[in-house]
PDB file of C-alpha atoms and ligand atoms in Angstrom:
ATOM      1  CA  UNK A   5     -33.769  31.906 -57.888  1.00 81.00           C
ATOM      2  CA  UNK A   6     -36.641  30.104 -56.332  1.00 96.00           C
ATOM      3  CA  UNK A   7     -37.191  30.985 -52.882  1.00 97.00           C
ATOM      4  CA  UNK A   8     -36.037  27.712 -51.527  1.00 98.00           C
ATOM      5  CA  UNK A   9     -32.963  27.793 -52.921  1.00 98.00           C
ATOM      6  CA  UNK A  10     -32.444  31.603 -51.854  1.00 98.00           C
ATOM      7  CA  UNK A  11     -33.278  30.692 -48.045  1.00 98.00           C
ATOM      8  CA  UNK A  12     -30.732  27.714 -48.736  1.00 98.00           C
ATOM      9  CA  UNK A  13     -27.914  29.815 -49.716  1.00 98.00           C
ATOM     10  CA  UNK A  14     -28.752  32.851 -47.000  1.00 98.00           C
ATOM     11  CA  UNK A  15     -28.611  29.903 -44.400  1.00 98.00           C
ATOM     12  CA  UNK A  16     -25.263  28.897 -46.022  1.00 98.00           C
ATOM     13  CA  UNK A  17     -24.076  32.434 -45.547  1.00 98.00           C
ATOM     14  CA  UNK A  18     -25.026  32.686 -41.880  1.00 98.00           C
ATOM     15  CA  UNK A  19     -24.118  29.236 -40.930  1.00 98.00           C
ATOM     16  CA  UNK A  20     -20.555  30.024 -42.043  1.00 98.00           C
ATOM     17  CA  UNK A  21     -20.615  33.570 -40.087  1.00 98.00           C
ATOM     18  CA  UNK A  22     -21.567  31.541 -37.159  1.00 98.00           C
ATOM     19  CA  UNK A  23     -18.916  28.771 -37.807  1.00 98.00           C
ATOM     20  CA  UNK A  24     -16.239  31.462 -38.410  1.00 98.00           C
ATOM     21  CA  UNK A  25     -17.131  33.525 -35.157  1.00 98.00           C
ATOM     22  CA  UNK A  26     -16.884  30.156 -32.980  1.00 98.00           C
ATOM     23  CA  UNK A  27     -13.554  29.543 -34.373  1.00 98.00           C
ATOM     24  CA  UNK A  28     -12.203  32.879 -33.613  1.00 98.00           C
ATOM     25  CA  UNK A  29     -13.522  32.547 -30.063  1.00 98.00           C
ATOM     26  CA  UNK A  30     -12.271  29.067 -29.608  1.00 98.00           C
ATOM     27  CA  UNK A  31     -15.665  27.792 -29.319  1.00 98.00           C
ATOM     28  CA  UNK A  32     -17.697  24.869 -30.809  1.00 98.00           C
ATOM     29  CA  UNK A  33     -20.419  25.623 -33.531  1.00 98.00           C
ATOM     30  CA  UNK A  34     -22.477  22.852 -31.631  1.00 97.00           C
ATOM     31  CA  UNK A  35     -22.788  25.394 -28.847  1.00 97.00           C
ATOM     32  CA  UNK A  36     -24.365  27.961 -30.654  1.00 98.00           C
ATOM     33  CA  UNK A  37     -27.873  27.231 -31.839  1.00 98.00           C
ATOM     34  CA  UNK A  38     -30.036  29.120 -34.657  1.00 98.00           C
ATOM     35  CA  UNK A  39     -33.129  30.512 -34.073  1.00 98.00           C
ATOM     36  CA  UNK A  40     -34.477  32.165 -37.177  1.00 98.00           C
ATOM     37  CA  UNK A  41     -37.009  35.065 -36.859  1.00 98.00           C
ATOM     38  CA  UNK A  42     -39.713  34.733 -39.343  1.00 98.00           C
ATOM     39  CA  UNK A  43     -41.647  37.890 -38.081  1.00 97.00           C
ATOM     40  CA  UNK A  44     -43.464  39.460 -41.079  1.00 96.00           C
ATOM     41  CA  UNK A  45     -42.716  36.181 -43.584  1.00 97.00           C
ATOM     42  CA  UNK A  46     -45.594  33.867 -43.928  1.00 96.00           C
ATOM     43  CA  UNK A  47     -46.002  30.170 -43.474  1.00 97.00           C
ATOM     44  CA  UNK A  48     -44.773  29.144 -46.697  1.00 97.00           C
ATOM     45  CA  UNK A  49     -41.467  30.394 -45.941  1.00 98.00           C
ATOM     46  CA  UNK A  50     -41.470  28.498 -42.403  1.00 98.00           C
ATOM     47  CA  UNK A  51     -42.147  25.049 -44.150  1.00 98.00           C
ATOM     48  CA  UNK A  52     -39.491  25.823 -46.325  1.00 98.00           C
ATOM     49  CA  UNK A  53     -37.102  26.546 -43.318  1.00 98.00           C
ATOM     50  CA  UNK A  54     -38.341  23.392 -41.639  1.00 98.00           C
ATOM     51  CA  UNK A  55     -37.634  21.601 -44.739  1.00 98.00           C
ATOM     52  CA  UNK A  56     -34.184  22.874 -44.865  1.00 98.00           C
ATOM     53  CA  UNK A  57     -33.652  21.388 -41.293  1.00 98.00           C
ATOM     54  CA  UNK A  58     -34.354  24.475 -38.970  1.00 98.00           C
ATOM     55  CA  UNK A  59     -36.160  23.600 -36.082  1.00 98.00           C
ATOM     56  CA  UNK A  60     -36.266  27.079 -34.159  1.00 98.00           C
ATOM     57  CA  UNK A  61     -38.240  30.001 -35.522  1.00 98.00           C
ATOM     58  CA  UNK A  62     -39.094  33.231 -33.596  1.00 98.00           C
ATOM     59  CA  UNK A  63     -41.806  35.547 -33.841  1.00 98.00           C
ATOM     60  CA  UNK A  64     -42.457  38.993 -32.114  1.00 97.00           C
ATOM     61  CA  UNK A  65     -46.044  39.601 -32.456  1.00 98.00           C
ATOM     62  CA  UNK A  66     -48.846  37.667 -30.647  1.00 98.00           C
ATOM     63  CA  UNK A  67     -51.670  37.377 -33.648  1.00 97.00           C
ATOM     64  CA  UNK A  68     -49.140  36.739 -36.152  1.00 98.00           C
ATOM     65  CA  UNK A  69     -47.236  34.325 -34.010  1.00 98.00           C
ATOM     66  CA  UNK A  70     -50.280  32.631 -32.860  1.00 98.00           C
ATOM     67  CA  UNK A  71     -51.828  31.900 -36.404  1.00 98.00           C
ATOM     68  CA  UNK A  72     -48.468  31.219 -38.107  1.00 98.00           C
ATOM     69  CA  UNK A  73     -47.864  28.563 -35.355  1.00 98.00           C
ATOM     70  CA  UNK A  74     -51.198  26.719 -35.800  1.00 98.00           C
ATOM     71  CA  UNK A  75     -51.187  27.190 -39.510  1.00 98.00           C
ATOM     72  CA  UNK A  76     -47.396  25.111 -38.934  1.00 98.00           C
ATOM     73  CA  UNK A  77     -48.763  22.693 -36.243  1.00 96.00           C
ATOM     74  CA  UNK A  78     -47.537  19.525 -38.404  1.00 97.00           C
ATOM     75  CA  UNK A  79     -43.686  20.805 -38.606  1.00 97.00           C
ATOM     76  CA  UNK A  80     -42.737  20.353 -35.092  1.00 91.00           C
ATOM     77  CA  UNK A  81     -40.970  23.407 -34.700  1.00 98.00           C
ATOM     78  CA  UNK A  82     -39.825  25.363 -31.317  1.00 98.00           C
ATOM     79  CA  UNK A  83     -41.531  28.786 -31.492  1.00 98.00           C
ATOM     80  CA  UNK A  84     -39.565  31.122 -29.809  1.00 98.00           C
ATOM     81  CA  UNK A  85     -41.657  34.436 -28.730  1.00 98.00           C
ATOM     82  CA  UNK A  86     -39.201  37.364 -28.531  1.00 98.00           C
ATOM     83  CA  UNK A  87     -41.340  40.379 -28.709  1.00 97.00           C
ATOM     84  CA  UNK A  88     -42.901  42.553 -26.184  1.00 96.00           C
ATOM     85  CA  UNK A  89     -45.546  41.163 -24.428  1.00 97.00           C
ATOM     86  CA  UNK A  90     -48.767  42.677 -23.482  1.00 96.00           C
ATOM     87  CA  UNK A  91     -50.112  41.560 -19.656  1.00 96.00           C
ATOM     88  CA  UNK A  92     -53.359  40.528 -21.437  1.00 97.00           C
ATOM     89  CA  UNK A  93     -51.830  38.413 -23.898  1.00 98.00           C
ATOM     90  CA  UNK A  94     -49.063  36.652 -21.973  1.00 98.00           C
ATOM     91  CA  UNK A  95     -51.251  33.556 -21.258  1.00 98.00           C
ATOM     92  CA  UNK A  96     -51.974  33.069 -24.422  1.00 98.00           C
ATOM     93  CA  UNK A  97     -48.278  33.497 -25.960  1.00 98.00           C
ATOM     94  CA  UNK A  98     -47.832  30.798 -23.044  1.00 98.00           C
ATOM     95  CA  UNK A  99     -50.347  28.540 -25.132  1.00 98.00           C
ATOM     96  CA  UNK A 100     -48.314  28.339 -28.166  1.00 98.00           C
ATOM     97  CA  UNK A 101     -44.803  29.007 -27.597  1.00 98.00           C
ATOM     98  CA  UNK A 102     -42.184  26.584 -26.500  1.00 98.00           C
ATOM     99  CA  UNK A 103     -39.565  29.303 -25.300  1.00 98.00           C
ATOM    100  CA  UNK A 104     -40.813  32.835 -24.236  1.00 98.00           C
ATOM    101  CA  UNK A 105     -37.659  34.996 -24.523  1.00 98.00           C
ATOM    102  CA  UNK A 106     -38.916  38.239 -23.772  1.00 98.00           C
ATOM    103  CA  UNK A 107     -39.951  37.696 -19.660  1.00 98.00           C
ATOM    104  CA  UNK A 108     -39.163  41.408 -18.520  1.00 97.00           C
ATOM    105  CA  UNK A 109     -41.323  42.044 -15.472  1.00 97.00           C
ATOM    106  CA  UNK A 110     -42.747  40.241 -12.829  1.00 97.00           C
ATOM    107  CA  UNK A 111     -46.548  40.788 -13.879  1.00 97.00           C
ATOM    108  CA  UNK A 112     -46.053  38.619 -16.904  1.00 98.00           C
ATOM    109  CA  UNK A 113     -45.122  35.470 -14.846  1.00 98.00           C
ATOM    110  CA  UNK A 114     -48.579  34.362 -13.156  1.00 98.00           C
ATOM    111  CA  UNK A 115     -50.173  34.691 -16.394  1.00 98.00           C
ATOM    112  CA  UNK A 116     -47.363  33.042 -18.599  1.00 98.00           C
ATOM    113  CA  UNK A 117     -47.871  30.322 -15.948  1.00 98.00           C
ATOM    114  CA  UNK A 118     -51.615  30.086 -16.312  1.00 98.00           C
ATOM    115  CA  UNK A 119     -51.148  29.393 -20.082  1.00 98.00           C
ATOM    116  CA  UNK A 120     -48.723  26.823 -19.439  1.00 98.00           C
ATOM    117  CA  UNK A 121     -50.966  25.039 -17.129  1.00 98.00           C
ATOM    118  CA  UNK A 122     -53.852  25.398 -19.090  1.00 98.00           C
ATOM    119  CA  UNK A 123     -52.070  23.837 -22.108  1.00 97.00           C
ATOM    120  CA  UNK A 124     -50.673  21.096 -19.515  1.00 97.00           C
ATOM    121  CA  UNK A 125     -46.992  22.003 -21.128  1.00 97.00           C
ATOM    122  CA  UNK A 126     -43.525  23.258 -19.814  1.00 98.00           C
ATOM    123  CA  UNK A 127     -42.619  26.532 -21.094  1.00 98.00           C
ATOM    124  CA  UNK A 128     -39.150  27.700 -21.329  1.00 98.00           C
ATOM    125  CA  UNK A 129     -38.441  31.260 -19.989  1.00 98.00           C
ATOM    126  CA  UNK A 130     -35.464  33.719 -20.789  1.00 98.00           C
ATOM    127  CA  UNK A 131     -35.150  37.075 -18.706  1.00 98.00           C
ATOM    128  CA  UNK A 132     -35.166  39.657 -20.842  1.00 98.00           C
ATOM    129  CA  UNK A 133     -32.162  42.355 -19.875  1.00 97.00           C
ATOM    130  CA  UNK A 134     -32.149  45.913 -20.935  1.00 96.00           C
ATOM    131  CA  UNK A 135     -28.790  46.738 -22.017  1.00 96.00           C
ATOM    132  CA  UNK A 136     -29.401  50.300 -22.851  1.00 92.00           C
ATOM    133  CA  UNK A 137     -28.002  53.145 -20.568  1.00 87.00           C
ATOM    134  CA  UNK A 138     -30.294  53.860 -17.704  1.00 78.00           C
ATOM    135  CA  UNK A 139     -31.153  57.232 -19.518  1.00 71.00           C
ATOM    136  CA  UNK A 140     -32.403  55.753 -22.418  1.00 73.00           C
ATOM    137  CA  UNK A 141     -36.127  55.368 -23.267  1.00 68.00           C
ATOM    138  CA  UNK A 142     -37.727  51.842 -22.460  1.00 72.00           C
ATOM    139  CA  UNK A 143     -37.125  49.301 -25.517  1.00 81.00           C
ATOM    140  CA  UNK A 144     -38.186  46.660 -23.004  1.00 88.00           C
ATOM    141  CA  UNK A 145     -36.003  44.285 -20.652  1.00 95.00           C
ATOM    142  CA  UNK A 146     -35.269  44.190 -16.804  1.00 96.00           C
ATOM    143  CA  UNK A 147     -33.108  46.597 -15.065  1.00 93.00           C
ATOM    144  CA  UNK A 148     -29.995  44.979 -13.661  1.00 91.00           C
ATOM    145  CA  UNK A 149     -32.007  45.096 -10.039  1.00 92.00           C
ATOM    146  CA  UNK A 150     -35.007  43.376 -11.392  1.00 95.00           C
ATOM    147  CA  UNK A 151     -33.111  40.315 -12.669  1.00 97.00           C
ATOM    148  CA  UNK A 152     -33.017  38.513  -9.760  1.00 97.00           C
ATOM    149  CA  UNK A 153     -36.647  38.852  -8.659  1.00 98.00           C
ATOM    150  CA  UNK A 154     -37.925  38.082 -12.155  1.00 98.00           C
ATOM    151  CA  UNK A 155     -35.762  34.738 -12.601  1.00 98.00           C
ATOM    152  CA  UNK A 156     -36.561  33.539  -9.062  1.00 98.00           C
ATOM    153  CA  UNK A 157     -40.409  34.117  -9.758  1.00 98.00           C
ATOM    154  CA  UNK A 158     -40.161  32.302 -12.989  1.00 98.00           C
ATOM    155  CA  UNK A 159     -38.095  29.563 -11.132  1.00 98.00           C
ATOM    156  CA  UNK A 160     -41.015  28.883  -8.668  1.00 98.00           C
ATOM    157  CA  UNK A 161     -43.910  29.326 -11.044  1.00 98.00           C
ATOM    158  CA  UNK A 162     -45.586  26.197 -12.353  1.00 98.00           C
ATOM    159  CA  UNK A 163     -45.320  25.374 -15.863  1.00 98.00           C
ATOM    160  CA  UNK A 164     -42.226  27.628 -16.384  1.00 98.00           C
ATOM    161  CA  UNK A 165     -38.840  26.961 -16.314  1.00 98.00           C
ATOM    162  CA  UNK A 166     -36.199  29.305 -16.126  1.00 98.00           C
ATOM    163  CA  UNK A 167     -33.815  28.928 -18.954  1.00 98.00           C
ATOM    164  CA  UNK A 168     -31.280  32.066 -19.026  1.00 98.00           C
ATOM    165  CA  UNK A 169     -31.266  35.499 -20.335  1.00 98.00           C
ATOM    166  CA  UNK A 170     -32.247  37.301 -23.739  1.00 98.00           C
ATOM    167  CA  UNK A 171     -31.147  40.524 -24.860  1.00 98.00           C
ATOM    168  CA  UNK A 172     -31.236  42.951 -27.928  1.00 97.00           C
ATOM    169  CA  UNK A 173     -27.796  45.220 -28.563  1.00 96.00           C
ATOM    170  CA  UNK A 174     -27.838  48.905 -27.174  1.00 94.00           C
ATOM    171  CA  UNK A 175     -28.859  51.679 -30.148  1.00 90.00           C
ATOM    172  CA  UNK A 176     -26.295  53.520 -31.165  1.00 87.00           C
ATOM    173  CA  UNK A 177     -23.796  52.207 -29.008  1.00 91.00           C
ATOM    174  CA  UNK A 178     -21.114  49.449 -29.631  1.00 94.00           C
ATOM    175  CA  UNK A 179     -22.692  45.492 -29.141  1.00 97.00           C
ATOM    176  CA  UNK A 180     -19.671  44.451 -27.838  1.00 97.00           C
ATOM    177  CA  UNK A 181     -19.133  45.650 -24.432  1.00 97.00           C
ATOM    178  CA  UNK A 182     -22.989  45.293 -23.994  1.00 97.00           C
ATOM    179  CA  UNK A 183     -22.653  41.652 -24.675  1.00 98.00           C
ATOM    180  CA  UNK A 184     -19.759  41.209 -22.210  1.00 98.00           C
ATOM    181  CA  UNK A 185     -21.888  42.788 -19.540  1.00 97.00           C
ATOM    182  CA  UNK A 186     -24.877  40.104 -20.596  1.00 98.00           C
ATOM    183  CA  UNK A 187     -22.282  37.572 -20.412  1.00 98.00           C
ATOM    184  CA  UNK A 188     -21.260  38.678 -16.201  1.00 98.00           C
ATOM    185  CA  UNK A 189     -25.135  38.845 -15.536  1.00 98.00           C
ATOM    186  CA  UNK A 190     -25.906  35.566 -17.086  1.00 98.00           C
ATOM    187  CA  UNK A 191     -23.164  33.782 -15.297  1.00 98.00           C
ATOM    188  CA  UNK A 192     -24.274  35.835 -11.742  1.00 98.00           C
ATOM    189  CA  UNK A 193     -27.790  34.329 -12.881  1.00 98.00           C
ATOM    190  CA  UNK A 194     -26.395  30.643 -13.232  1.00 98.00           C
ATOM    191  CA  UNK A 195     -24.759  30.544  -9.797  1.00 98.00           C
ATOM    192  CA  UNK A 196     -27.951  30.801  -8.340  1.00 97.00           C
ATOM    193  CA  UNK A 197     -29.860  28.999 -11.322  1.00 98.00           C
ATOM    194  CA  UNK A 198     -27.641  25.927 -12.404  1.00 98.00           C
ATOM    195  CA  UNK A 199     -30.225  25.217 -15.287  1.00 97.00           C
ATOM    196  CA  UNK A 200     -30.437  28.959 -16.806  1.00 98.00           C
ATOM    197  CA  UNK A 201     -27.640  28.071 -19.305  1.00 98.00           C
ATOM    198  CA  UNK A 202     -29.071  30.050 -22.295  1.00 98.00           C
ATOM    199  CA  UNK A 203     -27.608  33.567 -23.758  1.00 98.00           C
ATOM    200  CA  UNK A 204     -29.871  34.530 -26.619  1.00 98.00           C
ATOM    201  CA  UNK A 205     -28.108  37.411 -28.234  1.00 98.00           C
ATOM    202  CA  UNK A 206     -27.068  38.118 -31.559  1.00 97.00           C
ATOM    203  CA  UNK A 207     -29.126  39.294 -34.496  1.00 98.00           C
ATOM    204  CA  UNK A 208     -28.143  39.702 -38.117  1.00 98.00           C
ATOM    205  CA  UNK A 209     -25.930  42.697 -37.716  1.00 97.00           C
ATOM    206  CA  UNK A 210     -24.043  41.790 -34.206  1.00 97.00           C
ATOM    207  CA  UNK A 211     -23.921  37.737 -34.263  1.00 98.00           C
ATOM    208  CA  UNK A 212     -20.121  37.712 -34.247  1.00 98.00           C
ATOM    209  CA  UNK A 213     -19.788  40.045 -31.136  1.00 98.00           C
ATOM    210  CA  UNK A 214     -22.685  37.751 -29.736  1.00 98.00           C
ATOM    211  CA  UNK A 215     -20.695  34.762 -30.277  1.00 98.00           C
ATOM    212  CA  UNK A 216     -17.463  36.136 -28.962  1.00 98.00           C
ATOM    213  CA  UNK A 217     -19.238  36.901 -25.628  1.00 98.00           C
ATOM    214  CA  UNK A 218     -20.832  33.634 -25.023  1.00 98.00           C
ATOM    215  CA  UNK A 219     -24.145  33.689 -26.713  1.00 98.00           C
ATOM    216  CA  UNK A 220     -25.590  30.190 -27.171  1.00 98.00           C
ATOM    217  CA  UNK A 221     -28.567  30.959 -29.190  1.00 98.00           C
ATOM    218  CA  UNK A 222     -28.179  33.750 -32.053  1.00 98.00           C
ATOM    219  CA  UNK A 223     -31.780  35.081 -33.568  1.00 98.00           C
ATOM    220  CA  UNK A 224     -31.493  35.688 -36.978  1.00 98.00           C
ATOM    221  CA  UNK A 225     -34.068  37.321 -39.234  1.00 98.00           C
ATOM    222  CA  UNK A 226     -33.171  39.445 -42.120  1.00 98.00           C
ATOM    223  CA  UNK A 227     -30.114  37.668 -43.375  1.00 98.00           C
ATOM    224  CA  UNK A 228     -31.772  34.594 -44.028  1.00 98.00           C
ATOM    225  CA  UNK A 229     -35.105  36.082 -44.902  1.00 98.00           C
ATOM    226  CA  UNK A 230     -34.196  39.045 -46.399  1.00 96.00           C
ATOM    227  CA  UNK A 231     -35.392  42.812 -45.921  1.00 92.00           C
ATOM    228  CA  UNK A 232     -38.745  43.160 -43.887  1.00 83.00           C
ATOM    229  CA  UNK A 233     -41.293  45.250 -45.535  1.00 74.00           C
ATOM    230  CA  UNK A 234     -40.836  48.861 -44.422  1.00 67.00           C
ATOM    231  CA  UNK A 235     -44.009  49.077 -42.353  1.00 55.00           C
ATOM    232  CA  UNK A 236     -42.945  47.748 -39.109  1.00 47.00           C
TER     233      UNK A 236
HETATM  234  C1  PLP B 769     -36.382  41.152 -35.282  1.00 57.26           C
HETATM  235  C2  PLP B 769     -35.705  40.660 -34.135  1.00 57.26           C
HETATM  236  C3  PLP B 769     -34.130  39.556 -34.371  1.00 57.26           C
HETATM  237  C4  PLP B 769     -33.753  39.733 -35.615  1.00 57.26           C
HETATM  238  O1  PLP B 769     -33.267  40.603 -36.429  1.00 57.26           O
HETATM  239  P1  PLP B 769     -32.461  40.565 -37.667  1.00 57.26           P
HETATM  240  O2  PLP B 769     -31.710  42.137 -37.761  1.00 57.26           O
HETATM  241  O3  PLP B 769     -33.290  41.014 -38.720  1.00 57.26           O
HETATM  242  O4  PLP B 769     -31.690  39.560 -37.675  1.00 57.26           O
HETATM  243  C5  PLP B 769     -33.950  39.312 -33.218  1.00 57.26           C
HETATM  244  N1  PLP B 769     -34.402  39.635 -32.112  1.00 57.26           N
HETATM  245  C6  PLP B 769     -35.429  40.006 -31.973  1.00 57.26           C
HETATM  246  C7  PLP B 769     -35.699  40.391 -30.527  1.00 57.26           C
HETATM  247  C8  PLP B 769     -36.145  40.815 -33.120  1.00 57.26           C
HETATM  248  O5  PLP B 769     -37.271  41.310 -32.688  1.00 57.26           O
END
């Protein structure tokens, strides 16, 4: 099978899983958007995905994302930055990302704002929420008590738009209860910020649980592109 056919077949499987999860949850498939995570895969795959109708792609490393988005500028894709952001790279990330999903600390906000303003763009931001137990070592994500301040800072920043929340399921614990908790956090945030409607949750292994608990965006990598090289 050539690569295009392989990606097309994988996409059909993923879309089928999303549709089944939506049906089970009594939700419309139109309410769940697919972001294909292209990290570790090259611009050639991004081109094939665009050709197969994908509009949103996700990357988690600044250097790789910066180069790939420049190489694919003609495709008019929406680039989602989903990885941890070094403070000194935040302005640069906001220079090409359309959506920054991993805003997890206040320090990033002025830099993201500067990057958006300098490039004359509005950059959508999601507050990345930690779903890990408080005893777990940090894997990124704001703690419950930090979310409101962070959301307010994003909402007030020039060039940024607060669009919602993002989270990764906790390690070694069931995803369902964690995503249910995320839905409650998202609802509380939306009460203060009505435009913050995005819940980005669900990866290849847990998209069904995420859709069940209200995810509006799923981020799927390996189920579309295949296993990533083991050096990560
Ligand atoms: C890599 C990654 C994904 C995609 O994971 P898969 O298991 O390959 O689908 C989603 N979200 C984040 C934050 C990631 O880093």
